[in-house]
PDB file of C-alpha atoms in Angstrom:
ATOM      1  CA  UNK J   1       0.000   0.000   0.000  1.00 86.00           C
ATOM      2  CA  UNK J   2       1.188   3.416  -0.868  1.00 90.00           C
ATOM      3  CA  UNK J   3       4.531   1.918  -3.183  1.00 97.00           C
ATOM      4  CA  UNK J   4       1.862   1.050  -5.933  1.00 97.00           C
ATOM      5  CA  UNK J   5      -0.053   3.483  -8.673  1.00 97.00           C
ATOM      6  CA  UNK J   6      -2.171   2.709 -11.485  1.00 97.00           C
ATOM      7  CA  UNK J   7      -2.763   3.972 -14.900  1.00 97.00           C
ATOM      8  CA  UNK J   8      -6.440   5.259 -15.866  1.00 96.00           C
ATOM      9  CA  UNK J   9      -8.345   2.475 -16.804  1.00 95.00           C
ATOM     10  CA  UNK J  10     -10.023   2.135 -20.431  1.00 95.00           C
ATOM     11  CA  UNK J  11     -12.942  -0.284 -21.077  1.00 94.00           C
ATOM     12  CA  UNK J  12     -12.102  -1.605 -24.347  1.00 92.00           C
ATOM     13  CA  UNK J  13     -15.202  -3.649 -26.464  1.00 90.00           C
ATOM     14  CA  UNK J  14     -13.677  -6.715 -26.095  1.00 87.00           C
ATOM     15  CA  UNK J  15     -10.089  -6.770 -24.080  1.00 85.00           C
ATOM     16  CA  UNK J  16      -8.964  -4.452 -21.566  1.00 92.00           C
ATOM     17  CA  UNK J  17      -5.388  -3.755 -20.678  1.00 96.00           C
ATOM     18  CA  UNK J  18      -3.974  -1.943 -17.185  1.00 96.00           C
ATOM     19  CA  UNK J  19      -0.105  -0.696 -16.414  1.00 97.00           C
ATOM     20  CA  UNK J  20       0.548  -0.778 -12.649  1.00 97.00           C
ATOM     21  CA  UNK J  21       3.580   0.914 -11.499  1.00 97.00           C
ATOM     22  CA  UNK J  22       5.840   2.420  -8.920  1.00 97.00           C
ATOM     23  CA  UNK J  23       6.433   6.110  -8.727  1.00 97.00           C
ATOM     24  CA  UNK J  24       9.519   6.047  -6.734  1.00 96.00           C
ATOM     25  CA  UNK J  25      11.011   4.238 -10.166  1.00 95.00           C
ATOM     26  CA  UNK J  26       9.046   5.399 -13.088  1.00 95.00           C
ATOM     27  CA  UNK J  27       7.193   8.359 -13.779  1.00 95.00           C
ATOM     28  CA  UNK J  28       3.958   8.262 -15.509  1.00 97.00           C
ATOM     29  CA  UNK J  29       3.819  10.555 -18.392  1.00 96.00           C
ATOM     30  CA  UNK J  30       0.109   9.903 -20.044  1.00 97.00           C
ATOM     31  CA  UNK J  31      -1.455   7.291 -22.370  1.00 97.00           C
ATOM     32  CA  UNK J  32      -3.703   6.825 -24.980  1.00 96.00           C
ATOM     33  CA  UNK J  33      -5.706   3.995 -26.660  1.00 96.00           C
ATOM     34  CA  UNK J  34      -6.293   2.889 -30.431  1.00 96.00           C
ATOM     35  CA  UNK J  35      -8.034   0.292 -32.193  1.00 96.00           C
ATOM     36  CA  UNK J  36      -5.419  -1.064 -34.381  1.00 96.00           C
ATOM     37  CA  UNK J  37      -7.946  -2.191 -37.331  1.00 95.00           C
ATOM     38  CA  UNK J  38     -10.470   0.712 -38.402  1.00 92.00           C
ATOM     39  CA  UNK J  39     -12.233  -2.463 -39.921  1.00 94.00           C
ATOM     40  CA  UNK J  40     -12.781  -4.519 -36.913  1.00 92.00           C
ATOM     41  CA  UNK J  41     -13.034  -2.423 -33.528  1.00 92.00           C
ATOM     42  CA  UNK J  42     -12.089  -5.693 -31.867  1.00 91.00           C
ATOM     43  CA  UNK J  43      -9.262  -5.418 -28.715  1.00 92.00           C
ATOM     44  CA  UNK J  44      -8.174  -2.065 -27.543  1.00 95.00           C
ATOM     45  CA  UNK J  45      -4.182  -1.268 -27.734  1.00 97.00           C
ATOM     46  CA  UNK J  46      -2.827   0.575 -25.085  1.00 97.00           C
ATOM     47  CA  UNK J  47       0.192   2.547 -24.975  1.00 98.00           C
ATOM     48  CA  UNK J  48       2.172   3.792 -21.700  1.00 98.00           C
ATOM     49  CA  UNK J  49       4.530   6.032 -21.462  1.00 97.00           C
ATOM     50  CA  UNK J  50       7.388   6.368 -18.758  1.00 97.00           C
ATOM     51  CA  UNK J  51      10.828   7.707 -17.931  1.00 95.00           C
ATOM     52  CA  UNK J  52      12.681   6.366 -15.099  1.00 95.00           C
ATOM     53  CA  UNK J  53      13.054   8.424 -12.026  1.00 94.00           C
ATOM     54  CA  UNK J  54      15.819  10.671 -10.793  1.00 91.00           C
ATOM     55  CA  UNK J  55      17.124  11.452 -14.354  1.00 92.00           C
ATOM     56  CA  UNK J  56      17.151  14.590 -16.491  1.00 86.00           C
ATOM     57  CA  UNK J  57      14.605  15.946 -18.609  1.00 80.00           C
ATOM     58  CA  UNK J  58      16.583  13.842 -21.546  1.00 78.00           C
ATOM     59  CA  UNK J  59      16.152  10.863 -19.928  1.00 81.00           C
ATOM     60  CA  UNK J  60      15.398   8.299 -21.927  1.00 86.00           C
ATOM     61  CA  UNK J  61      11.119   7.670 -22.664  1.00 92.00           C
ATOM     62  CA  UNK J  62       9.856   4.144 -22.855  1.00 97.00           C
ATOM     63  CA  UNK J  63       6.347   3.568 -24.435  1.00 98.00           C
ATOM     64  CA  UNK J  64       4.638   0.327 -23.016  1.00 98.00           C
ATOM     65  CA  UNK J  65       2.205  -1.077 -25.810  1.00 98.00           C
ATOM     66  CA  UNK J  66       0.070  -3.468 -24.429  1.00 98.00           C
ATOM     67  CA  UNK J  67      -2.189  -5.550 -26.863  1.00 97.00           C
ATOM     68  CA  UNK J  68      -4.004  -8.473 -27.378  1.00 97.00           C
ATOM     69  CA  UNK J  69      -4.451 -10.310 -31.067  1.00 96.00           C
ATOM     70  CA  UNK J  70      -6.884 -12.133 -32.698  1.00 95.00           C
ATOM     71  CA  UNK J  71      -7.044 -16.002 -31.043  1.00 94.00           C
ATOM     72  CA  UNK J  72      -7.577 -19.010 -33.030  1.00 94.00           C
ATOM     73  CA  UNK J  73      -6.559 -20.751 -36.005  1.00 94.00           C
ATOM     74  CA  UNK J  74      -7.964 -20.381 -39.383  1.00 95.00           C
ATOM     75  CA  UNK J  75      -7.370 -18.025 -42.496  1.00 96.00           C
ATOM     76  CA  UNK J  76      -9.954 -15.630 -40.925  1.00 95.00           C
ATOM     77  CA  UNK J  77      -8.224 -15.230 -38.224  1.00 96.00           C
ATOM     78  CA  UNK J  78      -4.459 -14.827 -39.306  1.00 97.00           C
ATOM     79  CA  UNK J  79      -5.890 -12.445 -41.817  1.00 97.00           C
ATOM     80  CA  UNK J  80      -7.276 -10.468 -38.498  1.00 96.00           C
ATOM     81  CA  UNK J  81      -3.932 -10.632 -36.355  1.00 97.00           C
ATOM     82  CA  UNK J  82      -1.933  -9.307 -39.503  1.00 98.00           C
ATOM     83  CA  UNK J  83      -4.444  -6.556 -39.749  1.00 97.00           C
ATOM     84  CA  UNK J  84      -3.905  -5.806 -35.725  1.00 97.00           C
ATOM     85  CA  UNK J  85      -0.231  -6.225 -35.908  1.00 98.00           C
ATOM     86  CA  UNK J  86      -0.168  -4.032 -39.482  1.00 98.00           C
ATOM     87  CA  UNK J  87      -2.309  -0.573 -37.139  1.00 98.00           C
ATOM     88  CA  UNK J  88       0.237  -1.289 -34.123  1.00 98.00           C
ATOM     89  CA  UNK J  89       3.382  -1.405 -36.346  1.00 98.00           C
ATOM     90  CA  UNK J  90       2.042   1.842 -38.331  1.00 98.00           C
ATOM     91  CA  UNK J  91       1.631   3.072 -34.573  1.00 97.00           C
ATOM     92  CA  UNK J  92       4.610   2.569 -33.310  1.00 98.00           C
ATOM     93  CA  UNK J  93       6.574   3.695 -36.468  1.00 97.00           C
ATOM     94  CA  UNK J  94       5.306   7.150 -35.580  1.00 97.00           C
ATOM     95  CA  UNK J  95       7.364   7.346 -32.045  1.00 95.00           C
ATOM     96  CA  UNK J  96      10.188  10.108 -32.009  1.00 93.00           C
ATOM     97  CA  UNK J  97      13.379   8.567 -33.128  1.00 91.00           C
ATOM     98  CA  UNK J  98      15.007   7.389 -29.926  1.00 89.00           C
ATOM     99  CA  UNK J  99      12.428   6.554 -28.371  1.00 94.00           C
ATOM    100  CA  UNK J 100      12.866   3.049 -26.406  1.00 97.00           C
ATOM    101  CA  UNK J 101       9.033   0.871 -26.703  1.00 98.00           C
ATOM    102  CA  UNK J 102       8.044  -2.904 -25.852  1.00 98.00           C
ATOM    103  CA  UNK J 103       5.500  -4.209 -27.631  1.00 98.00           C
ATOM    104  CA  UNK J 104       3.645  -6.928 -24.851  1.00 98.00           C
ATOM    105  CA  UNK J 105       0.515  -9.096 -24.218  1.00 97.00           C
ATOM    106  CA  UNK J 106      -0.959 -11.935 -25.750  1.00 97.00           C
ATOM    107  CA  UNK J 107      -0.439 -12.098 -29.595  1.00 98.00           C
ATOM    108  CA  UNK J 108      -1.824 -15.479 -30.126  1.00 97.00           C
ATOM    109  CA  UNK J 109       0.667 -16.383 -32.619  1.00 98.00           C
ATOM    110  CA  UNK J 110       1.839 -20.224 -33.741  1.00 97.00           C
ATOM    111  CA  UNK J 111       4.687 -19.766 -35.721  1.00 97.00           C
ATOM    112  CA  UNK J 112       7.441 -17.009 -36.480  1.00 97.00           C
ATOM    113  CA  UNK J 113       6.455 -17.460 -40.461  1.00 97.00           C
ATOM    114  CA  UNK J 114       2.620 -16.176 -39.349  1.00 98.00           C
ATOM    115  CA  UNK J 115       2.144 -12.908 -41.267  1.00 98.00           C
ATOM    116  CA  UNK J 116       1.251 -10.856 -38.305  1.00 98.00           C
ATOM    117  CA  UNK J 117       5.052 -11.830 -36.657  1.00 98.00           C
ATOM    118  CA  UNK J 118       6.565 -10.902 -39.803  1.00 98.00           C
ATOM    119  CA  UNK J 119       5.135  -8.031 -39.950  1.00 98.00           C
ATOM    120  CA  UNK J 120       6.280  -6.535 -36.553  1.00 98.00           C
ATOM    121  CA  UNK J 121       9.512  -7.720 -37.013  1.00 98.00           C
ATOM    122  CA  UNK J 122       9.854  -6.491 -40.848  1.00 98.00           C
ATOM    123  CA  UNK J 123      12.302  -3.975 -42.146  1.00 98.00           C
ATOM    124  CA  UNK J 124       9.744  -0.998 -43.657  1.00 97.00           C
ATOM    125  CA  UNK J 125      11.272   2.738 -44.715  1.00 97.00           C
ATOM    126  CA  UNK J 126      10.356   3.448 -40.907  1.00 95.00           C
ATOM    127  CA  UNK J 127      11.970   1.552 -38.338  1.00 97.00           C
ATOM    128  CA  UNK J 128      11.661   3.642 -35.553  1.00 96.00           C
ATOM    129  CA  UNK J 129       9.471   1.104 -34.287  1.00 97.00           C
ATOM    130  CA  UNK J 130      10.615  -1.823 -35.858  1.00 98.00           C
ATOM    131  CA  UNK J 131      10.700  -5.020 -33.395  1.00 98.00           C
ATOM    132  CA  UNK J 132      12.668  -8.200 -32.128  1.00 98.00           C
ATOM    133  CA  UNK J 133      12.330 -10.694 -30.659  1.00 98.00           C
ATOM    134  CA  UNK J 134      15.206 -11.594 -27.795  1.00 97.00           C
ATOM    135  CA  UNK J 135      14.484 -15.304 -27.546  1.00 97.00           C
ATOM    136  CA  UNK J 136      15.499 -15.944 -31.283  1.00 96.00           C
ATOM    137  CA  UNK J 137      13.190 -18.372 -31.771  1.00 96.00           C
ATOM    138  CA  UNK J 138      12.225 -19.406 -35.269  1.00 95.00           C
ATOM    139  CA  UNK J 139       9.774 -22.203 -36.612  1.00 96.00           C
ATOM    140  CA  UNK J 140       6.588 -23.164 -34.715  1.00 97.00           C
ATOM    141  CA  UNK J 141       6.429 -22.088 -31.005  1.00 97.00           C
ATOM    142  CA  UNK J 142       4.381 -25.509 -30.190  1.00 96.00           C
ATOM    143  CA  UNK J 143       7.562 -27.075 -29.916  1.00 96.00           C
ATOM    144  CA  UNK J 144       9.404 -29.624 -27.283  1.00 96.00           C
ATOM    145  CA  UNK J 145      12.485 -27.904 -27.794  1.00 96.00           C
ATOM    146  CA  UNK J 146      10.764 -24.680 -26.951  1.00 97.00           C
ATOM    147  CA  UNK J 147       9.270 -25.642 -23.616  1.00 97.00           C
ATOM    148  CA  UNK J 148      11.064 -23.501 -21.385  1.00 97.00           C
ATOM    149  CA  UNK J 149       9.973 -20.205 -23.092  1.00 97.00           C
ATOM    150  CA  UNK J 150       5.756 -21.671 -23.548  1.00 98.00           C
ATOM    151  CA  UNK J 151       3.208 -18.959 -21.718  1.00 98.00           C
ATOM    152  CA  UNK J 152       0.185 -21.061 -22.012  1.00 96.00           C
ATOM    153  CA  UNK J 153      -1.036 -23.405 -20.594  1.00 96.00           C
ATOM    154  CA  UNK J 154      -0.916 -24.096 -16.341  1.00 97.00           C
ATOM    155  CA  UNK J 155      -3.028 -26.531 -16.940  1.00 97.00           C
ATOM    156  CA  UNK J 156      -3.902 -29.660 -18.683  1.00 97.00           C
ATOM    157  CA  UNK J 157      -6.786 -30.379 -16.417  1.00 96.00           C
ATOM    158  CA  UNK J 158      -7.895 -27.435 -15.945  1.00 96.00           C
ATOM    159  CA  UNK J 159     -10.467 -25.940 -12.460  1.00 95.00           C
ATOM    160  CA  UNK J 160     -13.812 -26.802 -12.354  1.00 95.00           C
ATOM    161  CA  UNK J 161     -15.725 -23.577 -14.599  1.00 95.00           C
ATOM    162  CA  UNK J 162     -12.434 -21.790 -14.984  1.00 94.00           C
ATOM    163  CA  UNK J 163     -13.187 -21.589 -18.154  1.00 94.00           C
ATOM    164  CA  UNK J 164      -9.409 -22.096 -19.271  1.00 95.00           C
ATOM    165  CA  UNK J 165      -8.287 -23.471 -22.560  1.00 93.00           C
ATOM    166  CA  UNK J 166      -6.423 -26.104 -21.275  1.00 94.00           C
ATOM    167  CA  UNK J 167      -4.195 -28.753 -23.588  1.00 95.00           C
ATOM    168  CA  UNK J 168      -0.956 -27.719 -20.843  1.00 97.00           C
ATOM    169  CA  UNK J 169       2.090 -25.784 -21.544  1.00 97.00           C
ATOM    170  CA  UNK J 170       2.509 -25.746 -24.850  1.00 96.00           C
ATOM    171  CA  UNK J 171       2.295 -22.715 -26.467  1.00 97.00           C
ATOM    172  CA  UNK J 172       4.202 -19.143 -26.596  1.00 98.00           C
ATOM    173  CA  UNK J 173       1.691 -16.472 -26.856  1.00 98.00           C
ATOM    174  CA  UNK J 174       2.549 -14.024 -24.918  1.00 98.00           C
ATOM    175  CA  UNK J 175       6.020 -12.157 -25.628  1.00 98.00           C
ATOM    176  CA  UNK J 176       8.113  -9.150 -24.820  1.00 98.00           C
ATOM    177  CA  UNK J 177       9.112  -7.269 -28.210  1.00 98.00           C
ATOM    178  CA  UNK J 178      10.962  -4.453 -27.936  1.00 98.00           C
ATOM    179  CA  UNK J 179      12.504  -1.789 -30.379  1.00 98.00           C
ATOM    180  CA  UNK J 180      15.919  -2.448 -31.974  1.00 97.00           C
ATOM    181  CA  UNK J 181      17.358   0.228 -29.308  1.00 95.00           C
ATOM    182  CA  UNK J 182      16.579  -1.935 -26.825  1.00 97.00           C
ATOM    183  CA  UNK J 183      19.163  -4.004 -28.298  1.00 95.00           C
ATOM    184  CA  UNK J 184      21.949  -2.412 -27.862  1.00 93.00           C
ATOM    185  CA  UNK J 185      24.224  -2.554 -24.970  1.00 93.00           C
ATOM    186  CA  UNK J 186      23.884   0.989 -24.134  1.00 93.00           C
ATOM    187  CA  UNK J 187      21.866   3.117 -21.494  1.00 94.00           C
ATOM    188  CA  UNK J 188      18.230   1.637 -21.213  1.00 96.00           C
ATOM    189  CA  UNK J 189      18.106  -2.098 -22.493  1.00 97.00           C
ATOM    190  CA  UNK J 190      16.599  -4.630 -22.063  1.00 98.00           C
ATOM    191  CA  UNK J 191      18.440  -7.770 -20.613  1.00 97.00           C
ATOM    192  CA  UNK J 192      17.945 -10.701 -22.495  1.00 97.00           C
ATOM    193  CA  UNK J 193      19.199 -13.198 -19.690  1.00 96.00           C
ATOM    194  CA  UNK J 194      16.265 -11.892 -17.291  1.00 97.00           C
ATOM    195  CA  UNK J 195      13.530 -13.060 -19.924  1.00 97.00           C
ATOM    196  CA  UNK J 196      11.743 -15.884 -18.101  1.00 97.00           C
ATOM    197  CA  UNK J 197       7.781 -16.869 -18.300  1.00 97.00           C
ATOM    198  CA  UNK J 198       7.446 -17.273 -14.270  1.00 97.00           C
ATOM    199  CA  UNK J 199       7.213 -20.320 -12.983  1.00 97.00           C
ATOM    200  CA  UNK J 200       8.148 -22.383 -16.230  1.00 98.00           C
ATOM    201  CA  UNK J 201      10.664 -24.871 -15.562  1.00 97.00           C
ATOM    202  CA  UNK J 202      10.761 -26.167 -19.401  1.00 97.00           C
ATOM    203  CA  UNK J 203       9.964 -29.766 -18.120  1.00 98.00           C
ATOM    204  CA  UNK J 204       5.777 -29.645 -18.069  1.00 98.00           C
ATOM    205  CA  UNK J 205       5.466 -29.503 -22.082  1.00 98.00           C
ATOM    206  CA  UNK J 206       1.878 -30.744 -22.363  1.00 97.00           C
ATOM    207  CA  UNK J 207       1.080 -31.345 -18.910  1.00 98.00           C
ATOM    208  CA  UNK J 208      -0.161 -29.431 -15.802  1.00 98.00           C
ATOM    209  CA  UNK J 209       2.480 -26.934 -14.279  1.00 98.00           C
ATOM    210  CA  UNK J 210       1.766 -28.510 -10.869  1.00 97.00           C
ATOM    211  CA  UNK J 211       2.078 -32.293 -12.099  1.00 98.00           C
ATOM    212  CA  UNK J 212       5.712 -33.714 -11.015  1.00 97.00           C
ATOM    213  CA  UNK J 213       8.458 -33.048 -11.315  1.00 97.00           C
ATOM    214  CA  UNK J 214       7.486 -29.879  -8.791  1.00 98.00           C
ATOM    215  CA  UNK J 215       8.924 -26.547 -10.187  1.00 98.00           C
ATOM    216  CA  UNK J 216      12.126 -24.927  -8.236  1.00 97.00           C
ATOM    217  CA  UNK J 217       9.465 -22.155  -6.646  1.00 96.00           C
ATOM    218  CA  UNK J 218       7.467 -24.908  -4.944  1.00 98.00           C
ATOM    219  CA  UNK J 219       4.272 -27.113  -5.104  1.00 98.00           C
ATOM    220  CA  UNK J 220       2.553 -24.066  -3.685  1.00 98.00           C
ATOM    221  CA  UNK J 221       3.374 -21.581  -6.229  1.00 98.00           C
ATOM    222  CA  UNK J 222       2.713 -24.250  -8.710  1.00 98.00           C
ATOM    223  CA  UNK J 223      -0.624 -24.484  -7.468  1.00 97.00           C
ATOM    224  CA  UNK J 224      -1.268 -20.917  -7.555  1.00 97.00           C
ATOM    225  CA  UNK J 225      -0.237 -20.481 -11.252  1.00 97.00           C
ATOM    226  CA  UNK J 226      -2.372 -23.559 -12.123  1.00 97.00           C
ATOM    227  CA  UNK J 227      -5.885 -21.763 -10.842  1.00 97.00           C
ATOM    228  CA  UNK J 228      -5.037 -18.186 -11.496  1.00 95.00           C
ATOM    229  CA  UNK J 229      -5.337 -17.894 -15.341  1.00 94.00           C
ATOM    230  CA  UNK J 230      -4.582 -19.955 -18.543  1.00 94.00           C
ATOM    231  CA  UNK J 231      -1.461 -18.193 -19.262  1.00 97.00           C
ATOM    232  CA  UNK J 232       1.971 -17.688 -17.188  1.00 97.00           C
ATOM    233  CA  UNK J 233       2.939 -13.934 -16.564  1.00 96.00           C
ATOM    234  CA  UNK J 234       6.357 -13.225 -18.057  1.00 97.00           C
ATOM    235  CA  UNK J 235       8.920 -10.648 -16.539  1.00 97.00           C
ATOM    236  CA  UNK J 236      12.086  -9.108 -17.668  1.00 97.00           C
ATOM    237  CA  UNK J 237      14.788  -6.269 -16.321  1.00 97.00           C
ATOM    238  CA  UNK J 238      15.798  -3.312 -18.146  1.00 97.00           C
ATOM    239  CA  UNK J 239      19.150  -1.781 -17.463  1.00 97.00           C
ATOM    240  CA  UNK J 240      18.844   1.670 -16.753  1.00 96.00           C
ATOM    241  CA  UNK J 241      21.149   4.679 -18.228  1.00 95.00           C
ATOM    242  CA  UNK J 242      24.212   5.432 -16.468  1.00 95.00           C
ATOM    243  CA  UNK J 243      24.835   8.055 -13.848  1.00 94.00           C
ATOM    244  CA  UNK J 244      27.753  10.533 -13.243  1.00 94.00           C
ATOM    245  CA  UNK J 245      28.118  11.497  -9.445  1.00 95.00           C
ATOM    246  CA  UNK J 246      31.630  14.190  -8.841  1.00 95.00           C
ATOM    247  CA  UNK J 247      32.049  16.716  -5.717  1.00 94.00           C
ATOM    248  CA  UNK J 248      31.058  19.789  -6.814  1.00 92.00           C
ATOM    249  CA  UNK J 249      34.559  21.137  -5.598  1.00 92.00           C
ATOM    250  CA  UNK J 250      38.264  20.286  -4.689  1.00 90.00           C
ATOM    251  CA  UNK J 251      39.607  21.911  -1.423  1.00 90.00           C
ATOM    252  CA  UNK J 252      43.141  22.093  -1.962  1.00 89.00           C
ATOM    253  CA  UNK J 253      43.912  24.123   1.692  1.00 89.00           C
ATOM    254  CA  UNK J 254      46.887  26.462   2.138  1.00 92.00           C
ATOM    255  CA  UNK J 255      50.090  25.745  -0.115  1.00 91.00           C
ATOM    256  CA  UNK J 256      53.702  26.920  -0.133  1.00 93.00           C
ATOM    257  CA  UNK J 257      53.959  28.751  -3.234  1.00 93.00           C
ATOM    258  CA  UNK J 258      55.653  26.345  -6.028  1.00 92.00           C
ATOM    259  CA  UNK J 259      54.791  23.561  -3.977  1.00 92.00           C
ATOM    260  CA  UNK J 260      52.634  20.700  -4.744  1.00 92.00           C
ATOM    261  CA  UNK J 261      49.163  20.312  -4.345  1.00 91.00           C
ATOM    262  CA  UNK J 262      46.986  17.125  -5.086  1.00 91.00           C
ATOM    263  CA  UNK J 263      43.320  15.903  -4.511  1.00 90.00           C
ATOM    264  CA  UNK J 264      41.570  12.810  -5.705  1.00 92.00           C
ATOM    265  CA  UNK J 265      38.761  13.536  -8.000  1.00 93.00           C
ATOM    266  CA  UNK J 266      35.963  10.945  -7.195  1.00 94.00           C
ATOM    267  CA  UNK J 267      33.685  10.134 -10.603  1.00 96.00           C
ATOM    268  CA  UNK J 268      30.878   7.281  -9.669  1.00 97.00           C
ATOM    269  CA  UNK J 269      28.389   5.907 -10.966  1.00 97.00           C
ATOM    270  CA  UNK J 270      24.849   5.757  -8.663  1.00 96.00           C
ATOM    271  CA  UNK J 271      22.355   4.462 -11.289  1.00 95.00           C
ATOM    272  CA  UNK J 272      20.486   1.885  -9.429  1.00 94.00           C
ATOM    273  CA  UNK J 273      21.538  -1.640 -10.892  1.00 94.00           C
ATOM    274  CA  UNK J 274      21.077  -3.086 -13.168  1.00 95.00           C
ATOM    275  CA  UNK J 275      22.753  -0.081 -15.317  1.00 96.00           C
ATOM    276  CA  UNK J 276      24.670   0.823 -18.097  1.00 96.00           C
ATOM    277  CA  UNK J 277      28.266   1.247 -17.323  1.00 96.00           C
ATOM    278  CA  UNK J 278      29.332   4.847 -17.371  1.00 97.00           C
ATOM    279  CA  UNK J 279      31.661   6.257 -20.090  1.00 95.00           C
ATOM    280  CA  UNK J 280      33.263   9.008 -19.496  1.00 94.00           C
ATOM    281  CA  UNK J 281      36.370  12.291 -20.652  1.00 92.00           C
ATOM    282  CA  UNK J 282      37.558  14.721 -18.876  1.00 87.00           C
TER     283      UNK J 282
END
C-alpha cells in the first residue's frame, strides 16, 4: 500500500489492458488507446509512457504497448492478427526517433512465419518502431524444444468452470518485443538473460504446471499459477542509463607557493543496478 499506482483504466469492447507501477522508479507521463484495425473495432491497444526516475529531462522515454491479437486458427483469423499487428506497427513507427518501446501481451501467434510476426519484425522505410524478438526463436512455437519459453497453458486439467483453454504448456503467446534500441548494450536495455515466463521450468510440455516433477518455486506456487489464469505472466529487467556522481569542488587548503598540491577527483556511478556502465572524458 502506498509503493503502488495505477494507470487510468479504459474499457475496451472486447479486451482491456492496465499498467501498474511504482512512482519512486518510473514516472507516468500519459497514455492513450487505439483500435489497431479501423475495420474490426475488436481489442483495444494501449500505450504507456514512462521515464525512469531521478534522471534529467533527456532521460530516456519508454512507451509500453500493451495488446491483445486475434485467437484461433484459421485463415480468418491470421488475416485479423496481420491486420492488428499491421495498425500497431504503423503506430509505433510514428514514435520520435530514440524513443525506447516494448511491444507486450498476448499475440496469439503459432509460428514465427505467421504474417502478423513478420510483420512486426519487418524492415519498412520506418523503423523507428521496428521489433525483435530476444528469444530468437524461429519455426513453430508448439515445440518440445521450446518448452522452457511456452506462456500457455498451467493446466492440462484445468479448475472446475475456470473456463481455461487447457491442452498444458505448450504454447508461446505471450512475448516481450521491444525496439531495436533496446538491443543495444547501451543506457536503457533490455536484458535478455532476465527473460523468463514465471514459474516455467521447461519440463511440463503438455502437462499441468503442478504435475511432477514440482517446479524450483514450490508445489505451492505451482498451485497458484495452475488456478489463477490460462497463461503464465512473463517478466524481464531493463538496465537503466548510467549516472555521473563528482564533488562539486576540490579543497586544496593552504600551499607553499611552487609547492605541490593534489586531490583525488571521485567520478561514480549511482544508477540503481542493473545499469549501463558509465563512459566518461575529462
Amino acid at each position: 500500500p502506498g509503493q503502488w499506482s495505477s494507470a487510468p483504466f479504459v474499457n475496451g469492447n472486447d479486451t482491456d489492458n492496465a499498467l501498474f507501477y511504482k512512482p519512486a522508479t518510473v514516472q507516468y507521463l500519459g497514455m492513450w488507446a487505439f483500435y489497431p484495425n479501423a475495420a474490426n473495432l475488436l481489442r483495444l491497444v494501449n500505450c504507456y509512457r514512462l521515464k525512469p526516475v531521478g534522471y534529467g529531462a533527456a532521460a530516456p522515454e519508454l512507451r509500453i504497448y500493451s495488446q491483445h491479437l486475434k485467437a484461433s486458427t484459421g485463415s480468418a483469423n491470421v488475416a485479423q492478427r496481420l491486420a492488428e499487428a499491421t495498425g500497431i506497427r504503423d503506430s509505433m513507427n510514428l514514435i520520435p526517433p530514440g524513443t525506447h518501446a516494448i511491444l507486450l501481451g498476448d499475440f496469439n501467434i503459432y509460428t514465427t512465419t505467421e504474417p502478423a510476426f513478420q510483420k512486426l519484425l519487418e524492415s519498412q522505410a520506418d523503423n523507428d518502431g521496428r521489433l525483435y524478438d530476444p528469444l530468437g526463436l524461429s519455426g513453430t512455437f508448439n515445440a518440445s524444444g521450446n518448452a522452457p519459453y511456452h506462456t500457455q497453458c498451467p493446466c492440462l486439467t484445468c479448475p472446475a468452470g475456470s473456463g481455461f483453454s487447457g491442452g498444458g504448456v505448450d504454447d508461446r503467446f505471450d512475448m516481450f518485443l521491444p525496439t531495436y534500441n533496446l538491443n543495444d548494450g547501451e543506457g536503457l536495455d533490455l536484458l535478455v538473460a532476465t527473460y523468463k515466463p514465471v514459474g516455467n521450468d521447461g519440463l511440463h510440455y503438455n502437462l499441468n504446471i503442478n504435475d511432477s516433477p514440482t517446479i524450483p518455486e514450490g508445489a505451492a506456487y505451482a498451485t497458484a499459477l495452475w488456478n489463477a489464469s490460462d497463461h503464465f505472466p512473463i517478466r524481464v529487467d531493463l538496465q537503466l542509463p548510467a549516472k555521473i556522481s563528482t564533488p562539486a569542488a576540490l579543497a586544496f587548503g593552504t600551499v607553499i607557493v611552487g609547492g605541490p598540491a593534489a586531490q583525488n577527483l571521485s567520478v561514480t556511478n549511482p544508477a540503481t543496478a542493473p545499469a549501463d556502465e558509465l563512459n566518461y572524458s575529462l
